[in-house]
Amino acid sequence: MSNDNMPGGAPASSHQPLDLAKFTLSSPAEIAQHLSGIAKHGHMVTVFANKGKNFILTRLLEVDYQMGLFTFDWGSEEETNAQLLNSERNVFVCSPEGVKTQFVTGQVGKVMLEGRPAFQCKLPEQVIKLQRREFFRIQTPLSSPVFCHFGDYGQRAIDLALFDISLGGMSLWLPGLDTPGFDIGQQYRQCSIDLKSYGTLSLGLEVRHRLTARMRNGNDAMRIGCSYLNLTAPMETMIQRYVGFLERERRAMVG
C-alpha cells in the first residue's frame, strides 16, 4: 500500500520523504484565513484521534483569529466524541479545492454553539498543504473487489478493477498489456464506481500515468493512475467514508 507521510497514528509513507517546509503555513493570520475558507465552503474534515485508533468526519464551523480558536461539528456517535475529547493529539485532514490540508492539534474541548454541542480547539501552529499526488491512498480488498465502469470506452463499455483509491484519484488494472486506449491524458466522462454500501460515484476520469507491474501469479499487468474530473463535495464525502472504512478494516486485520 502506498501512503502519505501523516503525523500521529496514520501509516508511514513508502515514497521518499517530502521537504514539508515549502508546503507549510506557519503565520497565524495565514492559518486562520485558510481554515476560515474551509469552514465557509463546508469541506468535510477527517480527525484522527488516539494515535489513529479513532476518527470522525466533521466540518469546521467557526475560526476566531483574535482568540486563536476554532470550532468544529459534533460527531454523530457519542462514544467516538468521548474518545476524541480524551485524545491529547489529533490529526486533521481534508482536501479543499484539490489540495490536501493537514494539521495537528492538542486536546479539544466541548462548547455550546447556537444551542448545539461542538468541539473547540486552539488554532494549530502549522498547517501543511500538499498537492493531489500526496493524498493518502489505500488498496481495495481482493476479497471484495471494486470495479469502475467506463461507459464511453470506444464502441462498447468496459469494467476495470481498482487497485487503490484516494481523494486525489485511483489506479486500476487493465485486462491486458495490449489493451487499446487509456493513453496518458485521455479522458473518459461516463464512469461509475460502485463503492458498495457507501454509494456509486458517477464522474469523469483522466489517465495520468501507466505502470507495468508484476501480479501475485507472476504475470505482468498494466496499471493506470487516474485523477477525477468534476469531483463534487458529496462525492468527496463518499470517497472519504469508503477510504475510512478500508482503513478500519486494515487496522483490524493487523491487530
CSV table of C-alpha atoms in Angstrom, one decimal:
chain,number,residue,atom,x,y,z
A,1,MET,CA,0.0,0.0,0.0
A,2,SER,CA,1.3,3.4,-0.9
A,3,ASN,CA,0.5,6.1,1.7
A,4,ASP,CA,1.4,9.7,2.6
A,5,ASN,CA,3.5,10.8,5.4
A,6,MET,CA,0.9,11.6,8.1
A,7,PRO,CA,1.7,12.7,11.6
A,8,GLY,CA,0.2,10.8,14.5
A,9,GLY,CA,-1.3,7.4,14.1
A,10,ALA,CA,-1.6,7.3,10.3
A,11,PRO,CA,0.5,4.9,8.3
A,12,ALA,CA,4.0,5.8,7.1
A,13,SER,CA,4.9,6.7,3.6
A,14,SER,CA,6.5,4.3,1.1
A,15,HIS,CA,8.0,7.1,-1.1
A,16,GLN,CA,10.8,9.5,-0.4
A,17,PRO,CA,10.1,12.0,2.4
A,18,LEU,CA,8.9,15.4,1.3
A,19,ASP,CA,10.5,18.7,2.1
A,20,LEU,CA,7.5,19.8,4.0
A,21,ALA,CA,8.8,23.3,4.7
A,22,LYS,CA,7.7,24.7,1.4
A,23,PHE,CA,4.2,23.2,1.9
A,24,THR,CA,3.8,24.6,5.4
A,25,LEU,CA,1.8,27.6,6.7
A,26,SER,CA,3.2,29.0,10.0
A,27,SER,CA,1.7,32.5,10.1
A,28,PRO,CA,-1.3,32.7,12.5
A,29,ALA,CA,-3.1,35.0,10.0
A,30,GLU,CA,-2.5,32.7,7.1
A,31,ILE,CA,-3.6,29.7,9.1
A,32,ALA,CA,-6.8,31.4,10.3
A,33,GLN,CA,-7.6,32.6,6.7
A,34,HIS,CA,-7.1,29.1,5.2
A,35,LEU,CA,-9.2,27.4,7.9
A,36,SER,CA,-11.9,30.1,7.5
A,37,GLY,CA,-12.1,29.2,3.8
A,38,ILE,CA,-12.5,25.5,4.7
A,39,ALA,CA,-15.3,26.4,7.1
A,40,LYS,CA,-17.0,28.7,4.6
A,41,HIS,CA,-17.2,26.1,1.9
A,42,GLY,CA,-18.2,23.3,4.2
A,43,HIS,CA,-15.5,20.9,3.2
A,44,MET,CA,-15.5,17.5,5.0
A,45,VAL,CA,-12.7,17.1,7.5
A,46,THR,CA,-11.4,13.8,9.0
A,47,VAL,CA,-10.0,13.9,12.5
A,48,PHE,CA,-7.7,11.1,13.6
A,49,ALA,CA,-7.6,10.7,17.4
A,50,ASN,CA,-5.9,8.4,20.0
A,51,LYS,CA,-2.9,7.6,17.8
A,52,GLY,CA,-5.1,6.9,14.8
A,53,LYS,CA,-7.3,4.4,16.6
A,54,ASN,CA,-10.4,6.5,16.2
A,55,PHE,CA,-11.6,9.1,13.7
A,56,ILE,CA,-14.6,11.2,12.9
A,57,LEU,CA,-15.9,13.0,9.9
A,58,THR,CA,-16.8,16.6,10.6
A,59,ARG,CA,-16.9,20.2,9.3
A,60,LEU,CA,-15.2,23.3,10.6
A,61,LEU,CA,-17.8,25.8,11.9
A,62,GLU,CA,-16.0,29.0,13.0
A,63,VAL,CA,-12.5,30.3,13.2
A,64,ASP,CA,-11.7,33.1,15.7
A,65,TYR,CA,-8.3,34.6,14.8
A,66,GLN,CA,-8.3,37.1,17.7
A,67,MET,CA,-8.9,34.3,20.3
A,68,GLY,CA,-6.8,31.8,18.5
A,69,LEU,CA,-9.6,29.2,18.5
A,70,PHE,CA,-11.7,27.2,16.0
A,71,THR,CA,-14.8,25.1,16.4
A,72,PHE,CA,-15.9,22.0,14.5
A,73,ASP,CA,-19.0,20.0,14.3
A,74,TRP,CA,-20.0,17.4,17.0
A,75,GLY,CA,-19.9,13.8,15.7
A,76,SER,CA,-22.9,11.5,15.3
A,77,GLU,CA,-21.6,8.8,17.7
A,78,GLU,CA,-21.3,9.8,21.3
A,79,GLU,CA,-18.7,7.1,22.1
A,80,THR,CA,-16.4,8.5,19.4
A,81,ASN,CA,-17.0,12.0,20.6
A,82,ALA,CA,-15.9,11.0,24.1
A,83,GLN,CA,-12.8,9.3,22.7
A,84,LEU,CA,-11.9,12.5,20.8
A,85,LEU,CA,-12.3,14.6,24.0
A,86,ASN,CA,-9.9,12.3,25.8
A,87,SER,CA,-7.3,12.4,22.9
A,88,GLU,CA,-4.2,14.5,23.6
A,89,ARG,CA,-3.1,14.7,20.0
A,90,ASN,CA,-5.3,14.9,16.9
A,91,VAL,CA,-4.6,15.0,13.2
A,92,PHE,CA,-7.0,16.9,10.9
A,93,VAL,CA,-7.0,16.0,7.2
A,94,CYS,CA,-9.2,17.5,4.4
A,95,SER,CA,-8.9,18.5,0.7
A,96,PRO,CA,-10.2,22.0,-0.1
A,97,GLU,CA,-10.0,22.8,-3.8
A,98,GLY,CA,-8.0,19.7,-4.6
A,99,VAL,CA,-5.1,20.5,-2.1
A,100,LYS,CA,-4.8,18.3,0.9
A,101,THR,CA,-4.7,20.2,4.2
A,102,GLN,CA,-3.2,18.5,7.2
A,103,PHE,CA,-2.5,19.8,10.7
A,104,VAL,CA,-2.0,18.6,14.3
A,105,THR,CA,-3.7,20.0,17.4
A,106,GLY,CA,-3.7,19.3,21.1
A,107,GLN,CA,-6.7,18.3,23.2
A,108,VAL,CA,-10.1,19.6,22.2
A,109,GLY,CA,-12.9,20.7,24.4
A,110,LYS,CA,-16.7,20.8,24.3
A,111,VAL,CA,-18.7,24.1,23.8
A,112,MET,CA,-22.3,25.0,23.0
A,113,LEU,CA,-22.7,26.8,19.7
A,114,GLU,CA,-26.2,28.1,18.8
A,115,GLY,CA,-27.7,25.7,21.3
A,116,ARG,CA,-25.9,22.6,20.0
A,117,PRO,CA,-22.7,20.9,21.2
A,118,ALA,CA,-19.5,21.5,19.2
A,119,PHE,CA,-15.8,20.8,19.6
A,120,GLN,CA,-13.4,23.7,20.2
A,121,CYS,CA,-9.6,23.8,19.9
A,122,LYS,CA,-6.6,26.1,19.7
A,123,LEU,CA,-5.6,27.0,16.2
A,124,PRO,CA,-2.7,24.8,15.0
A,125,GLU,CA,0.9,26.3,14.9
A,126,GLN,CA,1.4,24.9,11.4
A,127,VAL,CA,-0.7,23.7,8.5
A,128,ILE,CA,0.6,21.5,5.7
A,129,LYS,CA,-0.8,21.9,2.2
A,130,LEU,CA,0.0,19.1,-0.2
A,131,GLN,CA,-0.8,18.6,-3.9
A,132,ARG,CA,-3.2,15.9,-5.0
A,133,ARG,CA,-0.5,13.4,-5.7
A,134,GLU,CA,0.3,13.3,-2.0
A,135,PHE,CA,-3.1,12.0,-1.0
A,136,PHE,CA,-3.4,9.1,1.4
A,137,ARG,CA,-4.0,6.0,-0.8
A,138,ILE,CA,-5.3,2.7,0.3
A,139,GLN,CA,-5.6,-0.6,-1.6
A,140,THR,CA,-9.1,-2.0,-2.3
A,141,PRO,CA,-9.6,-5.5,-0.9
A,142,LEU,CA,-9.0,-8.5,-3.2
A,143,SER,CA,-11.8,-10.4,-1.3
A,144,SER,CA,-14.4,-7.7,-2.3
A,145,PRO,CA,-13.2,-6.1,-5.5
A,146,VAL,CA,-14.4,-2.7,-6.7
A,147,PHE,CA,-14.9,-2.1,-10.4
A,148,CYS,CA,-15.1,1.1,-12.4
A,149,HIS,CA,-17.5,1.0,-15.4
A,150,PHE,CA,-16.3,3.0,-18.4
A,151,GLY,CA,-19.5,3.7,-20.4
A,152,ASP,CA,-17.7,5.6,-23.2
A,153,TYR,CA,-14.8,3.2,-23.9
A,154,GLY,CA,-14.9,3.2,-27.7
A,155,GLN,CA,-17.8,1.3,-29.2
A,156,ARG,CA,-18.6,-0.6,-26.0
A,157,ALA,CA,-18.3,-0.4,-22.3
A,158,ILE,CA,-15.5,-1.9,-20.1
A,159,ASP,CA,-15.1,-2.6,-16.4
A,160,LEU,CA,-11.7,-2.3,-14.7
A,161,ALA,CA,-10.8,-3.5,-11.3
A,162,LEU,CA,-9.5,-0.9,-8.8
A,163,PHE,CA,-6.1,-1.4,-7.2
A,164,ASP,CA,-6.2,1.6,-4.8
A,165,ILE,CA,-8.2,4.8,-4.2
A,166,SER,CA,-7.7,8.1,-2.6
A,167,LEU,CA,-9.3,11.6,-2.5
A,168,GLY,CA,-6.9,12.5,-5.3
A,169,GLY,CA,-7.6,9.7,-7.7
A,170,MET,CA,-7.4,5.9,-8.2
A,171,SER,CA,-5.4,3.3,-10.0
A,172,LEU,CA,-6.9,0.5,-12.0
A,173,TRP,CA,-5.8,-2.8,-13.7
A,174,LEU,CA,-6.1,-3.1,-17.5
A,175,PRO,CA,-7.2,-6.6,-18.6
A,176,GLY,CA,-4.0,-7.0,-20.8
A,177,LEU,CA,-0.8,-5.2,-21.7
A,178,ASP,CA,-2.0,-4.5,-25.2
A,179,THR,CA,-5.5,-3.1,-24.1
A,180,PRO,CA,-6.2,-0.2,-26.5
A,181,GLY,CA,-7.0,3.2,-25.2
A,182,PHE,CA,-6.2,4.6,-21.7
A,183,ASP,CA,-3.3,6.7,-23.0
A,184,ILE,CA,-1.9,9.4,-20.7
A,185,GLY,CA,-4.1,12.5,-20.9
A,186,GLN,CA,-7.1,10.6,-22.3
A,187,GLN,CA,-10.4,11.4,-20.6
A,188,TYR,CA,-13.4,9.3,-20.0
A,189,ARG,CA,-16.6,11.1,-19.0
A,190,GLN,CA,-19.0,8.3,-18.3
A,191,CYS,CA,-17.5,6.5,-15.4
A,192,SER,CA,-19.3,4.9,-12.4
A,193,ILE,CA,-17.7,3.2,-9.4
A,194,ASP,CA,-19.8,1.1,-7.1
A,195,LEU,CA,-18.4,1.7,-3.5
A,196,LYS,CA,-20.7,-0.9,-2.0
A,197,SER,CA,-22.9,0.4,0.8
A,198,TYR,CA,-21.3,3.9,0.5
A,199,GLY,CA,-22.9,4.6,-2.8
A,200,THR,CA,-22.0,4.9,-6.5
A,201,LEU,CA,-19.7,7.6,-7.9
A,202,SER,CA,-20.7,8.9,-11.3
A,203,LEU,CA,-17.9,11.2,-12.7
A,204,GLY,CA,-15.1,11.5,-15.2
A,205,LEU,CA,-11.5,10.2,-15.1
A,206,GLU,CA,-8.3,11.4,-16.7
A,207,VAL,CA,-5.4,8.9,-17.2
A,208,ARG,CA,-2.3,10.4,-15.6
A,209,HIS,CA,0.2,7.6,-15.7
A,210,ARG,CA,0.7,4.0,-16.8
A,211,LEU,CA,2.8,1.4,-14.9
A,212,THR,CA,3.7,-2.2,-15.7
A,213,ALA,CA,3.5,-4.3,-12.5
A,214,ARG,CA,4.1,-7.9,-11.6
A,215,MET,CA,0.9,-9.6,-10.2
A,216,ARG,CA,0.8,-12.2,-7.5
A,217,ASN,CA,0.5,-15.0,-10.0
A,218,GLY,CA,3.8,-13.9,-11.6
A,219,ASN,CA,2.2,-12.4,-14.7
A,220,ASP,CA,2.9,-8.8,-15.9
A,221,ALA,CA,0.0,-6.4,-16.0
A,222,MET,CA,-0.7,-2.8,-16.8
A,223,ARG,CA,-1.9,-0.4,-14.1
A,224,ILE,CA,-3.2,3.1,-14.9
A,225,GLY,CA,-3.4,6.0,-12.5
A,226,CYS,CA,-6.4,8.4,-13.0
A,227,SER,CA,-7.4,11.7,-11.5
A,228,TYR,CA,-11.1,12.7,-11.0
A,229,LEU,CA,-12.9,15.1,-13.2
A,230,ASN,CA,-15.8,17.2,-11.8
A,231,LEU,CA,-15.5,15.8,-8.3
A,232,THR,CA,-18.3,17.3,-6.1
A,233,ALA,CA,-18.4,17.7,-2.3
A,234,PRO,CA,-20.9,14.8,-1.9
A,235,MET,CA,-18.6,12.6,-4.0
A,236,GLU,CA,-15.6,13.6,-1.9
A,237,THR,CA,-17.5,12.7,1.3
A,238,MET,CA,-18.4,9.3,-0.2
A,239,ILE,CA,-14.8,8.6,-1.0
A,240,GLN,CA,-13.6,9.7,2.5
A,241,ARG,CA,-16.1,7.4,4.1
A,242,TYR,CA,-15.1,4.4,1.9
A,243,VAL,CA,-11.4,5.1,2.5
A,244,GLY,CA,-12.1,5.3,6.2
A,245,PHE,CA,-13.9,2.0,6.1
A,246,LEU,CA,-11.0,0.3,4.3
A,247,GLU,CA,-8.5,1.7,6.8
A,248,ARG,CA,-10.6,0.4,9.8
A,249,GLU,CA,-10.7,-3.0,8.1
A,250,ARG,CA,-6.9,-2.9,7.5
A,251,ARG,CA,-6.2,-2.0,11.1
A,252,ALA,CA,-8.5,-4.7,12.4
A,253,MET,CA,-6.6,-7.3,10.3
A,254,VAL,CA,-3.2,-6.3,11.5
A,255,GLY,CA,-4.2,-6.4,15.1
